[in-house]
Tab-separated table of C-alpha atoms in Angstrom:
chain	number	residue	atom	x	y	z
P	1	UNK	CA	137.362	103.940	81.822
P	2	UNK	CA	134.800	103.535	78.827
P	3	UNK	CA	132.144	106.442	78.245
P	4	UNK	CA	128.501	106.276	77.113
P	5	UNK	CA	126.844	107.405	73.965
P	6	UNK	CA	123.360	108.726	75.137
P	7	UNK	CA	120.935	109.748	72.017
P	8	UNK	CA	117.669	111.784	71.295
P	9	UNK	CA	116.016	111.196	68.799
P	10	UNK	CA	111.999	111.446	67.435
P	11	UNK	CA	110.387	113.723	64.636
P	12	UNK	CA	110.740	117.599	64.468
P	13	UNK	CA	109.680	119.692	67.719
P	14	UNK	CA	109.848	116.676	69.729
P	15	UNK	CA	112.289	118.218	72.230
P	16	UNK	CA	115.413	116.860	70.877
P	17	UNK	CA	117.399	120.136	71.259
P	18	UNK	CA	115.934	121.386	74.681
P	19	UNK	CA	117.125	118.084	75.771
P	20	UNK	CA	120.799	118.504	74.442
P	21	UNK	CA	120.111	122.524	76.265
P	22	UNK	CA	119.517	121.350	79.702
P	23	UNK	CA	122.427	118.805	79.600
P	24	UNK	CA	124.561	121.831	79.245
P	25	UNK	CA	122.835	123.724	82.212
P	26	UNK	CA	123.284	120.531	84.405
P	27	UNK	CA	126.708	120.027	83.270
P	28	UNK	CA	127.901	124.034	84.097
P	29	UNK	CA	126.250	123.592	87.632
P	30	UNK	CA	128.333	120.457	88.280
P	31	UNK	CA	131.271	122.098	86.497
P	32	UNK	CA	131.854	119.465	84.123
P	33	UNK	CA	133.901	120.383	80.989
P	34	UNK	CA	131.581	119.895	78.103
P	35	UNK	CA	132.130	121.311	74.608
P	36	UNK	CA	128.839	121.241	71.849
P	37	UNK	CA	128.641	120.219	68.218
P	38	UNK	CA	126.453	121.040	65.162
P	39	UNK	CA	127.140	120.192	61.679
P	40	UNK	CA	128.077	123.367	59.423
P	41	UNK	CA	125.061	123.253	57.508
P	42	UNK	CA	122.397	124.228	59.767
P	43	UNK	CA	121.757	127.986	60.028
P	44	UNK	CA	118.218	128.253	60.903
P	45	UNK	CA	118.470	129.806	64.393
P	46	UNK	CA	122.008	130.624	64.920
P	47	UNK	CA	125.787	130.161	62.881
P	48	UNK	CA	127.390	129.483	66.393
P	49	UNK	CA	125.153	127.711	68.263
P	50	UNK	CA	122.904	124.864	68.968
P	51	UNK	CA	119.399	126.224	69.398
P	52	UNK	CA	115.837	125.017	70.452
P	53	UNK	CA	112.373	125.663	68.902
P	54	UNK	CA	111.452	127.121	72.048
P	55	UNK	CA	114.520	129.564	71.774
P	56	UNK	CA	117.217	127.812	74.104
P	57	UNK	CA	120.418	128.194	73.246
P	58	UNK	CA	124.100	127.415	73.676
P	59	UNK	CA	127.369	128.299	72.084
P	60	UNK	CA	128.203	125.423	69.606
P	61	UNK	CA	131.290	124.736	67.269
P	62	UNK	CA	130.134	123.889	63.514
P	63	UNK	CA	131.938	121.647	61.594
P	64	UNK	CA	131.970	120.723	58.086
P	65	UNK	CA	132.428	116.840	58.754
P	66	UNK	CA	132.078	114.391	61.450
P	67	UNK	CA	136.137	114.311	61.723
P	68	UNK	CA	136.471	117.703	62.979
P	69	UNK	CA	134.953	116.979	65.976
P	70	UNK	CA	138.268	115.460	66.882
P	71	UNK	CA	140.218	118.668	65.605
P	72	UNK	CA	137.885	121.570	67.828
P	73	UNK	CA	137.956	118.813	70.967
P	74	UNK	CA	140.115	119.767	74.378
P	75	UNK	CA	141.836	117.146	76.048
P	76	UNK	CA	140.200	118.171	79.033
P	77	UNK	CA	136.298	118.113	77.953
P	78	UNK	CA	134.329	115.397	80.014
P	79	UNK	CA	131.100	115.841	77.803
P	80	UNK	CA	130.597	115.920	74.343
P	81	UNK	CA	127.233	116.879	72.460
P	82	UNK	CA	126.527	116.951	68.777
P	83	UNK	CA	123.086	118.240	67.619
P	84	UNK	CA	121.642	117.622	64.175
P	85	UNK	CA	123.386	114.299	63.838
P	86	UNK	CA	120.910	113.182	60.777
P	87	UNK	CA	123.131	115.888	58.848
P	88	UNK	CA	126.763	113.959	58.815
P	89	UNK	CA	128.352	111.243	56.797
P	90	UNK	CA	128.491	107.894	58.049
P	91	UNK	CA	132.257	108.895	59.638
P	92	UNK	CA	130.379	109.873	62.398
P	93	UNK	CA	130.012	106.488	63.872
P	94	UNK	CA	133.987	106.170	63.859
P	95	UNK	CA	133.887	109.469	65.517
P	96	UNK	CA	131.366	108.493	68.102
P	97	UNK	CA	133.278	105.033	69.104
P	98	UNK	CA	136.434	107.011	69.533
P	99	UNK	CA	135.080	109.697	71.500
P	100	UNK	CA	133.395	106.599	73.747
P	101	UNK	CA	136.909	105.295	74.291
P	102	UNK	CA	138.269	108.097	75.112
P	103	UNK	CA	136.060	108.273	78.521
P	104	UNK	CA	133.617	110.703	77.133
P	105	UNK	CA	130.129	111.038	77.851
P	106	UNK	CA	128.491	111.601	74.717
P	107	UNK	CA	125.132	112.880	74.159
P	108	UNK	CA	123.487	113.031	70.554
P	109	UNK	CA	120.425	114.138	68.675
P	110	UNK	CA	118.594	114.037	65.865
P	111	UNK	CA	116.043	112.934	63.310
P	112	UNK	CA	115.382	109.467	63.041
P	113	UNK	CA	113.072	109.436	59.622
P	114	UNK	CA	113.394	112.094	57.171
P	115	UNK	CA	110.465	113.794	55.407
P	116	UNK	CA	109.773	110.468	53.806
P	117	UNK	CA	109.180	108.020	56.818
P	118	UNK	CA	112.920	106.773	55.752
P	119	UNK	CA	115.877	106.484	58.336
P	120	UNK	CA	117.898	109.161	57.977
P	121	UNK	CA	121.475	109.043	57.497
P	122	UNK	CA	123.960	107.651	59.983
P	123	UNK	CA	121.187	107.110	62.737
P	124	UNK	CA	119.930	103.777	62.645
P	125	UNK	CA	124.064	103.333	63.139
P	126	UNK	CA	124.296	105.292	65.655
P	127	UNK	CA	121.383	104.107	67.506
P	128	UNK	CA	122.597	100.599	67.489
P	129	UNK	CA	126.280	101.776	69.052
P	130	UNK	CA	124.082	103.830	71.704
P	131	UNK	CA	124.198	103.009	75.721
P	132	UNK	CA	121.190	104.622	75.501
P	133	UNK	CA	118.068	105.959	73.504
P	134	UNK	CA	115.106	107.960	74.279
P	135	UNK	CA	112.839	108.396	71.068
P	136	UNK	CA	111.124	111.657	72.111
P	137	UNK	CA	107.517	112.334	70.070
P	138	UNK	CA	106.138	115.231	69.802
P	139	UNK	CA	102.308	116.349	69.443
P	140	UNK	CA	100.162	115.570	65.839
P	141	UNK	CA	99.223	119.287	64.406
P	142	UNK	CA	96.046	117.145	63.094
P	143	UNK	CA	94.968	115.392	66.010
P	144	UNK	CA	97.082	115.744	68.960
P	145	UNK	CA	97.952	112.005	69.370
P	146	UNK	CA	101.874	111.458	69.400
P	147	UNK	CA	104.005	112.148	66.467
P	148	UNK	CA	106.387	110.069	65.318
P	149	UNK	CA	107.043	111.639	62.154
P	150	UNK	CA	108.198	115.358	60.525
P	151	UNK	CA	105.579	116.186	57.882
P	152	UNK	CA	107.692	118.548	54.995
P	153	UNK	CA	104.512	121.433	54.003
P	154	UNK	CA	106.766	122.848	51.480
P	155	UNK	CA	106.934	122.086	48.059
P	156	UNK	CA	110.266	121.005	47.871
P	157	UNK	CA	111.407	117.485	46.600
P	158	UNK	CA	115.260	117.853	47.487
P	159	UNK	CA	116.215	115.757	50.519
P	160	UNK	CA	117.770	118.326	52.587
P	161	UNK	CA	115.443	121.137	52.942
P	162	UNK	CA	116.182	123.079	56.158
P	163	UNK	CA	113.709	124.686	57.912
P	164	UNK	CA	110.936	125.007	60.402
P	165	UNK	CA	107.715	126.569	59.183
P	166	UNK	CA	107.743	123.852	55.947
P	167	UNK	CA	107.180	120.697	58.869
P	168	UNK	CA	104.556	119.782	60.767
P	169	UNK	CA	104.986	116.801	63.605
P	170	UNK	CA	102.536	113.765	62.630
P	171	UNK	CA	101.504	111.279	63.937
P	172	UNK	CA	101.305	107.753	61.547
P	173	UNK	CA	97.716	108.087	60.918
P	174	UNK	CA	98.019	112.345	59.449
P	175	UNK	CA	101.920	111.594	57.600
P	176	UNK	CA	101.750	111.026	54.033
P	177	UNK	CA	104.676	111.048	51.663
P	178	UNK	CA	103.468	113.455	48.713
P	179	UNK	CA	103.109	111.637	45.191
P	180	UNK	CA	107.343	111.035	44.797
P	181	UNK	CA	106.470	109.695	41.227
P	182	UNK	CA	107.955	112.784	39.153
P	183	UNK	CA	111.442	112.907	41.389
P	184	UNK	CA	114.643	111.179	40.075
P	185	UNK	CA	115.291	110.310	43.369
P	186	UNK	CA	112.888	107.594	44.152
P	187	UNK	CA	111.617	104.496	42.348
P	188	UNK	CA	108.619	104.411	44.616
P	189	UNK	CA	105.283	105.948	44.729
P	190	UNK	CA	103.939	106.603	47.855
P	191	UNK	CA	100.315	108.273	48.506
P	192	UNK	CA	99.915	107.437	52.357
P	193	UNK	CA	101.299	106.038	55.323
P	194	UNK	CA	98.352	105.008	57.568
């Protein structure tokens, strides 16, 4: 029996994590084996655990890389969910398919674009191995219209910046990308999406 690979994905506070939350709850009342995921790097809310803007939680294994998912996974687990998937290497996508053929259900999330408007690491991958995808918006903090994008507030130019006061949801109209001529890490100058 083949699994699915179910994935979340949209701009910051678009209710990626809640989603990946209530999963959990649903799975516990069915008593479903499930076992959650986060990459290593992501500390904002909690070391151990995948947590919501809105302050759900659930006990999640880090891991350093993609592969380890296979290492911290029981035999027995039915579900699998990985948070933060914008974060790995593109070994995920080996470690997704595997999972799949294993029989597990397997429920992702992430960011799609990062503070540029660019995809962001192994998800347009993982989105085209997907069952399924829901691309979740939040609100615009300028207009209230649906954002699609996670506006970065804080002056910082490096391309993982974790945290959640420095973004703002947008929608296409309110993102800009901020002047990227003076970075070493882009050839382009960009002044406004619109």
């Amino acid at each position: 029996m083949k699994g699915q690979l179910i994935a979340f994905v949209g701009c910051m506070f678009s209710g990626k994590t809640t989603q990946l939350v209530t999963l959990t709850k649903k799975a516990e009342k069915e008593s479903r084996l499930f076992q959650c995921f986060k990459p290593k790097i992501d500390v904002r809310y909690a070391e151990n655990g995948i947590v919501s803007h809105d302050k759900q939680s659930v006990k999640a294994q880090p891991v350093a890389s993609a592969r380890e998912i296979l290492t911290f996974l029981e035999r027995t687990t039915e579900i699998v969910i990985v948070d933060e998937i914008q974060f790995f290497d593109q070994s995920l996508i080996g470690v997704l398919q595997s999972l799949v053929w294993q029989g597990k259900v397997v429920y992702v999330a992430g960011l799609d674009t990062d503070w540029r408007g660019r995809p962001f690491g192994p998800v347009p991958e993982v989105l085209s191995i997907a069952t399924q995808v829901y691309r979740l918006q939040a609100e615009c903090s300028v207009c209230s219209q649906p954002a699609v994008r996670s506006q970065r507030i804080a002056q910082s130019e490096e391309d993982i910046f974790l945290g959640t006061n420095e973004y703002e949801p947008r929608c296409l109209q309110h993102f800009f990308v901020p002047n990227l001529e003076k970075t070493n890490n882009s050839q382009i100058s960009l002044q406004a999406i619109t």
